[in-house]
XYZ file of C-alpha atoms in Angstrom:
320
model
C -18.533 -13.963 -13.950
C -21.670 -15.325 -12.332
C -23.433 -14.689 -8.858
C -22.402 -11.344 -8.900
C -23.738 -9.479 -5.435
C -23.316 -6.095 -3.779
C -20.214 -6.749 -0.986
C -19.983 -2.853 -0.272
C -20.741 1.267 -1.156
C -18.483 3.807 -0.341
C -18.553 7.288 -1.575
C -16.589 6.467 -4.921
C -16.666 3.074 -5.770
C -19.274 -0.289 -5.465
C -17.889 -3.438 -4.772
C -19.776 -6.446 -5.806
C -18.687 -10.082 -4.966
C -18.484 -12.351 -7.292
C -17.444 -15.680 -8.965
C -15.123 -16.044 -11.858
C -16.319 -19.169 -13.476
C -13.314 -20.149 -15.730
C -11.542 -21.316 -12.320
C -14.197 -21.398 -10.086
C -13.086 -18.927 -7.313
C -14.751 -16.085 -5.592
C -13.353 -12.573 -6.657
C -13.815 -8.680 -5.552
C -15.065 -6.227 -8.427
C -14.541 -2.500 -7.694
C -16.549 -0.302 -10.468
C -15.873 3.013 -9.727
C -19.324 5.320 -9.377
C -18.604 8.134 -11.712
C -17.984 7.662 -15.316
C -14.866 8.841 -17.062
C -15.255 11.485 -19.456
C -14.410 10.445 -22.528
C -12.174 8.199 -24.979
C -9.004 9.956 -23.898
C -9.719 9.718 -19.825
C -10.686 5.736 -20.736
C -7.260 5.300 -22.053
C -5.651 6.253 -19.420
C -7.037 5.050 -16.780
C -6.440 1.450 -18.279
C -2.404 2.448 -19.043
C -2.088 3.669 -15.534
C -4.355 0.970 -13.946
C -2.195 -1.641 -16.099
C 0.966 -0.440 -15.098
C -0.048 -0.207 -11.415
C -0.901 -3.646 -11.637
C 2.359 -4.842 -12.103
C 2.906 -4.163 -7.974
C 0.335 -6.849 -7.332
C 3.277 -9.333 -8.029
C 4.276 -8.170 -4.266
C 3.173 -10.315 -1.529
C 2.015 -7.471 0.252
C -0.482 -6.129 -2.512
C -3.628 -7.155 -3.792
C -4.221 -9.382 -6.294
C -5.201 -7.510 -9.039
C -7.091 -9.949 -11.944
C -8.310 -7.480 -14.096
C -9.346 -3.873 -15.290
C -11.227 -2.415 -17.554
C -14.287 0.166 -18.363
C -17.818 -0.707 -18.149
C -20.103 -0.280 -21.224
C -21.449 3.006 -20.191
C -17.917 4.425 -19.015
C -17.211 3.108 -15.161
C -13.938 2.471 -14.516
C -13.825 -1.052 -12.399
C -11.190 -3.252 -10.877
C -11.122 -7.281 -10.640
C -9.010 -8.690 -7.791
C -8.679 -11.277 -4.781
C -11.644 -11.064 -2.334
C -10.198 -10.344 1.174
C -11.516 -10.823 4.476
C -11.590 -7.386 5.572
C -10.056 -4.209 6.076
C -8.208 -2.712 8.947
C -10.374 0.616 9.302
C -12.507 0.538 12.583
C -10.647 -2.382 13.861
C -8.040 -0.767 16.445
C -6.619 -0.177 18.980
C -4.410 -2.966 18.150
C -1.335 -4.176 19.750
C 2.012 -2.410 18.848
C 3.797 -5.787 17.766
C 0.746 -6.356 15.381
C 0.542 -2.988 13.736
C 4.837 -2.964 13.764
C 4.370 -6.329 11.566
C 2.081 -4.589 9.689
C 3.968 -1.470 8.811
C 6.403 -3.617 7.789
C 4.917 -5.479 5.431
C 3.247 -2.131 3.912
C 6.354 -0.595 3.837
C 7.987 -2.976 2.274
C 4.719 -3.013 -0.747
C 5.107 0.663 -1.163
C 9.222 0.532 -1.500
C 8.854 -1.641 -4.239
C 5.823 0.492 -5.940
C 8.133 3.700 -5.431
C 11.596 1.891 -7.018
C 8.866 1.315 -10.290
C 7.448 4.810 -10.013
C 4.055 4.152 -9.122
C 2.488 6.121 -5.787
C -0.588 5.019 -4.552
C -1.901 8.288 -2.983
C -4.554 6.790 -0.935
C -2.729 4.256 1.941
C -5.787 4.353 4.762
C -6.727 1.789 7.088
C -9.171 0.876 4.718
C -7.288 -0.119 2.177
C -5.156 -2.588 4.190
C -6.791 -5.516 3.580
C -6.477 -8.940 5.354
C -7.377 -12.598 5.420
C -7.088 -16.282 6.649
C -4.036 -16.725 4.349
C -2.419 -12.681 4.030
C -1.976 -10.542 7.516
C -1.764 -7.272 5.766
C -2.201 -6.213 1.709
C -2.221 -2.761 -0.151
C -5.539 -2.533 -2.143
C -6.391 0.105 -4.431
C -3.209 0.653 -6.799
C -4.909 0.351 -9.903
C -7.404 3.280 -8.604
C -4.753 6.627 -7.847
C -5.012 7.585 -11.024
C -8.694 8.954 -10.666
C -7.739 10.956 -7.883
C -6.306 13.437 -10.187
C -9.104 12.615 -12.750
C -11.497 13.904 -10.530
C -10.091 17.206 -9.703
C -6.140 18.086 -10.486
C -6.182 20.579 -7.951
C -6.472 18.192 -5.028
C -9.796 19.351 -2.830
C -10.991 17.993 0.591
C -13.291 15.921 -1.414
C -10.537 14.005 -3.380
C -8.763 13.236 -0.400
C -8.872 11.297 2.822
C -8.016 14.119 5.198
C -7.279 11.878 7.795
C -3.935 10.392 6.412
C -3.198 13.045 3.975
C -0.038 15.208 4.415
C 0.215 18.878 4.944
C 1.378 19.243 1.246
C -1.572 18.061 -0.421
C -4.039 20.218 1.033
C -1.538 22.894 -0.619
C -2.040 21.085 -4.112
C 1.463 20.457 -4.547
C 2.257 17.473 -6.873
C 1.956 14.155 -5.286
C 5.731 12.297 -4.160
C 6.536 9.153 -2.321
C 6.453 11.300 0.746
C 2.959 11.307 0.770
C 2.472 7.359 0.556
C 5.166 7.501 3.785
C 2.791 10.227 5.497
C -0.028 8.395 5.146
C 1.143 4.730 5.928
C 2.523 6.281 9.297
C -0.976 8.143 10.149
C -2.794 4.850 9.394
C -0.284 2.630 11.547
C -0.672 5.608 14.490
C -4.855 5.547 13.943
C -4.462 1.409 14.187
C -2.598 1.821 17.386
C -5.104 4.614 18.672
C -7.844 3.769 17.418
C -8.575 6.914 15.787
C -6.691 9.067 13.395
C -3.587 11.147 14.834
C -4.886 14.699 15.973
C -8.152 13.850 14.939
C -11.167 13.347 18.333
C -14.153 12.397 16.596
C -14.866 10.674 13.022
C -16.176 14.095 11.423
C -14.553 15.933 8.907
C -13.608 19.478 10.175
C -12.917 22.309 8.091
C -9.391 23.217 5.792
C -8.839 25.990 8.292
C -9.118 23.383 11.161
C -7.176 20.719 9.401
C -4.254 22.848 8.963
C -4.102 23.966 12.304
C -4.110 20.257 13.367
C -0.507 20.243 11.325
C 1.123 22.705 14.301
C -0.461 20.163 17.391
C 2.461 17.684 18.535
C 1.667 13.862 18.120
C 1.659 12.177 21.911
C 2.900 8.745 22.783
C 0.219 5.980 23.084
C -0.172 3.977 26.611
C 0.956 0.425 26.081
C 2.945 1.729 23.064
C 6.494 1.949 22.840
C 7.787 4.918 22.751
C 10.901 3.956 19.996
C 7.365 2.867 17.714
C 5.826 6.473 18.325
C 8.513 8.098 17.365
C 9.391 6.279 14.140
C 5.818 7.182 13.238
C 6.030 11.145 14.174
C 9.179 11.177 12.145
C 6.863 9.811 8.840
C 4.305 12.170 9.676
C 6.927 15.184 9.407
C 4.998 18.213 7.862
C 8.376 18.764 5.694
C 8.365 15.940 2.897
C 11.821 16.171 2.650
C 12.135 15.509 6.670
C 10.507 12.171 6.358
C 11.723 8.626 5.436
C 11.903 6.859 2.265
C 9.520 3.689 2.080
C 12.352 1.328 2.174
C 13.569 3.176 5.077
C 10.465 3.307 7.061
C 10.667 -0.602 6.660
C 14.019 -0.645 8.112
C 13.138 1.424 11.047
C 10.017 -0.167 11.886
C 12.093 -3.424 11.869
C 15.109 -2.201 14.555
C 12.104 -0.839 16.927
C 12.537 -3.266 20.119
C 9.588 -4.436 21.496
C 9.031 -5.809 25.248
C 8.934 -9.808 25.098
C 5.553 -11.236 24.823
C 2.036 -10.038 23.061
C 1.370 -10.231 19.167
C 5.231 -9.361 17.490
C 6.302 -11.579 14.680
C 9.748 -9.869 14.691
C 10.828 -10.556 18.050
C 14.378 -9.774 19.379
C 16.665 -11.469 18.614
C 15.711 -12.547 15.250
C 14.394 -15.876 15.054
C 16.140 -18.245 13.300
C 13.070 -19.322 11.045
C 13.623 -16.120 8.902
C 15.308 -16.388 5.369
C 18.412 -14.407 6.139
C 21.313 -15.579 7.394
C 22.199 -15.314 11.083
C 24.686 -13.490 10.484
C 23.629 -11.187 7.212
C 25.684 -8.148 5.914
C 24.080 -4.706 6.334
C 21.512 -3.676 3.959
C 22.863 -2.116 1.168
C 21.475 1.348 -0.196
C 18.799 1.680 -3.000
C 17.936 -2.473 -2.762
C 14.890 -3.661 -2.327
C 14.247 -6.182 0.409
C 10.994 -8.656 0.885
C 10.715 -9.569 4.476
C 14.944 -10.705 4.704
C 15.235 -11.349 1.522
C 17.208 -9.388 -1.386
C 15.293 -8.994 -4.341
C 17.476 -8.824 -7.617
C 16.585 -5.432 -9.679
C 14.448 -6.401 -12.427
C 15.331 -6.478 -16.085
C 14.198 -3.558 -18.257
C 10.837 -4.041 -19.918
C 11.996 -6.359 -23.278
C 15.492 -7.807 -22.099
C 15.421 -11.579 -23.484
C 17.402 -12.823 -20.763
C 16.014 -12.118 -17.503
C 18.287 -12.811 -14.716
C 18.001 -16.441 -13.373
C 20.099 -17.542 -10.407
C 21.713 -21.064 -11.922
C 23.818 -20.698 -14.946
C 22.759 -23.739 -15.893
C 19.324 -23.134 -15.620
C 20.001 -19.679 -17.963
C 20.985 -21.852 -20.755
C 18.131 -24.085 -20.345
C 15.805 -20.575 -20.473
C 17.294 -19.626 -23.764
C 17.199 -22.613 -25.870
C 13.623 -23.258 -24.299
C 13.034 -19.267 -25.706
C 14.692 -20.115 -29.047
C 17.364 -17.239 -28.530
């Protein structure tokens, strides 16, 4: 790395930009601000970090490069630099922030089918640029959540987009990634978190109470859109959508012709799927329109290739 320069300082983490010289193109570096512990915490934060980075395959995530641990113990990321994020940039148009939800959605359905939560999903950490709408950063970072403090506090969380359940320290689920990607898409839409009037943090006791106030309908925003989002932001876990079905929902809202919608109705024609596609079928995974074969488990030889000819090809070239 060379020409490595201070892009940003949050409360946990430094990013510095940089370039990686071996290909010549500019990259992000997160290093974390507090050190891990010790030999044990270093090890695994790099097996969770590695296996989180497997969901940067997804269109919709981050490119994730690298990770490691500094000399002196800082944990620190190397992915794709981005333009910027999507915190402090709304109110933005419903058909926008519908695409959007989709495309998130979609990132966290496939991070939930593998196992992995992310446990932070915030308007900052939906990333964007010239080439990518909308991308889920931070993956390879949920782990230190816990790190920091297994019993979940205030200062571990974003209490903005954080679920009912967590302030209870109950053990993280998918629910929470749903909670939280439905708060962010409401704050983009708003401008401001749901329930929340100004950007300071108010106290557990006030939080909680904010749980019992009903989430109103946006001018300009449909009301079909608000209330897909209300039911992700259920305070029951168990009352809210899966990922995949979030994405579905978001997808079936109808939005008036005109403004900023990618999806309109009808479907244009430019989309992968047929015109005429069977239903969805239960427990798939879908990118965008298109059906996503499961993946082979970790060490099958064969991975499944479309072409049979093709297959045979992949073997001999694999010597099996």
């Amino acid at each position: 790395m060379t020409d490595l320069r201070k892009f940003a300082r949050g409360g946990y983490a430094t990013i510095y930009r940089a370039t990686q010289i071996s290909v010549d193109r500019e990259v992000a570096i997160k290093v974390e601000n507090r050190a891990l512990g010790d030999d044990r915490d270093r090890a695994r934060f790099l097996r969770e970090a590695r296996a989180a980075s497997r969901m940067s395959s997804h269109p919709h995530v981050v490119d994730l490069f690298d990770v490691g641990v500094t000399a002196d113990g800082h944990p620190y990321l190397i992915m794709e630099l981005c333009d910027g994020s999507y915190a402090n940039r709304g109110p933005l148009p419903a058909g926008q922030v519908r695409s959007v939800g989709i495309k998130i959605a979609d990132a966290l359905a496939d991070a939930h089918a593998e196992q992995v939560l992310h446990r932070d999903v915030k308007p900052a950490n939906i990333l964007y640029s010239k080439f990518n709408e909308a991308v889920l950063a931070d993956f390879g970072l949920a782990v230190l959540a816990e790190m920091r403090d297994p019993n979940v506090t205030l200062e571990v969380l974003t209490p903005a987009y954080a679920p009912p359940e967590m302030f209870r320290a109950s053990r993280p689920s998918a629910a929470v990634d749903v909670y939280a990607l439905c708060a962010t898409l409401y704050a983009m839409l708003r401008g401001k978190p749901p329930r929340w009037d100004n950007d300071r943090n108010p106290s557990l006791l006030t939080i909680m109470d904010m749980f019992n106030q009903p989430i109103p309908d946006l001018p300009n925003v449909p009301g079909e859109l608000t209330a897909v989002l209300r039911r992700g932001m259920a305070n029951e876990p168990g009352s809210r959508p899966s990922a995949e079905q979030l994405r579905d929902m978001l997808y079936e809202v109808r939005l008036p012709s005109g403004g900023a919608n990618p999806y309109p109705n009808p479907r244009p024609e430019t989309h992968h799927a047929p015109q005429n596609r069977p239903p969805r079928q239960p427990g798939r995974v879908y990118h965008g329109d298109t059906y996503t074969p499961p993946r082979p488990p970790h060490g099958d030889p064969h991975p499944t290739v479309p072409n049979p000819g093709f297959r045979s090809w992949f073997r001999r070239l694999m010597g099996s």
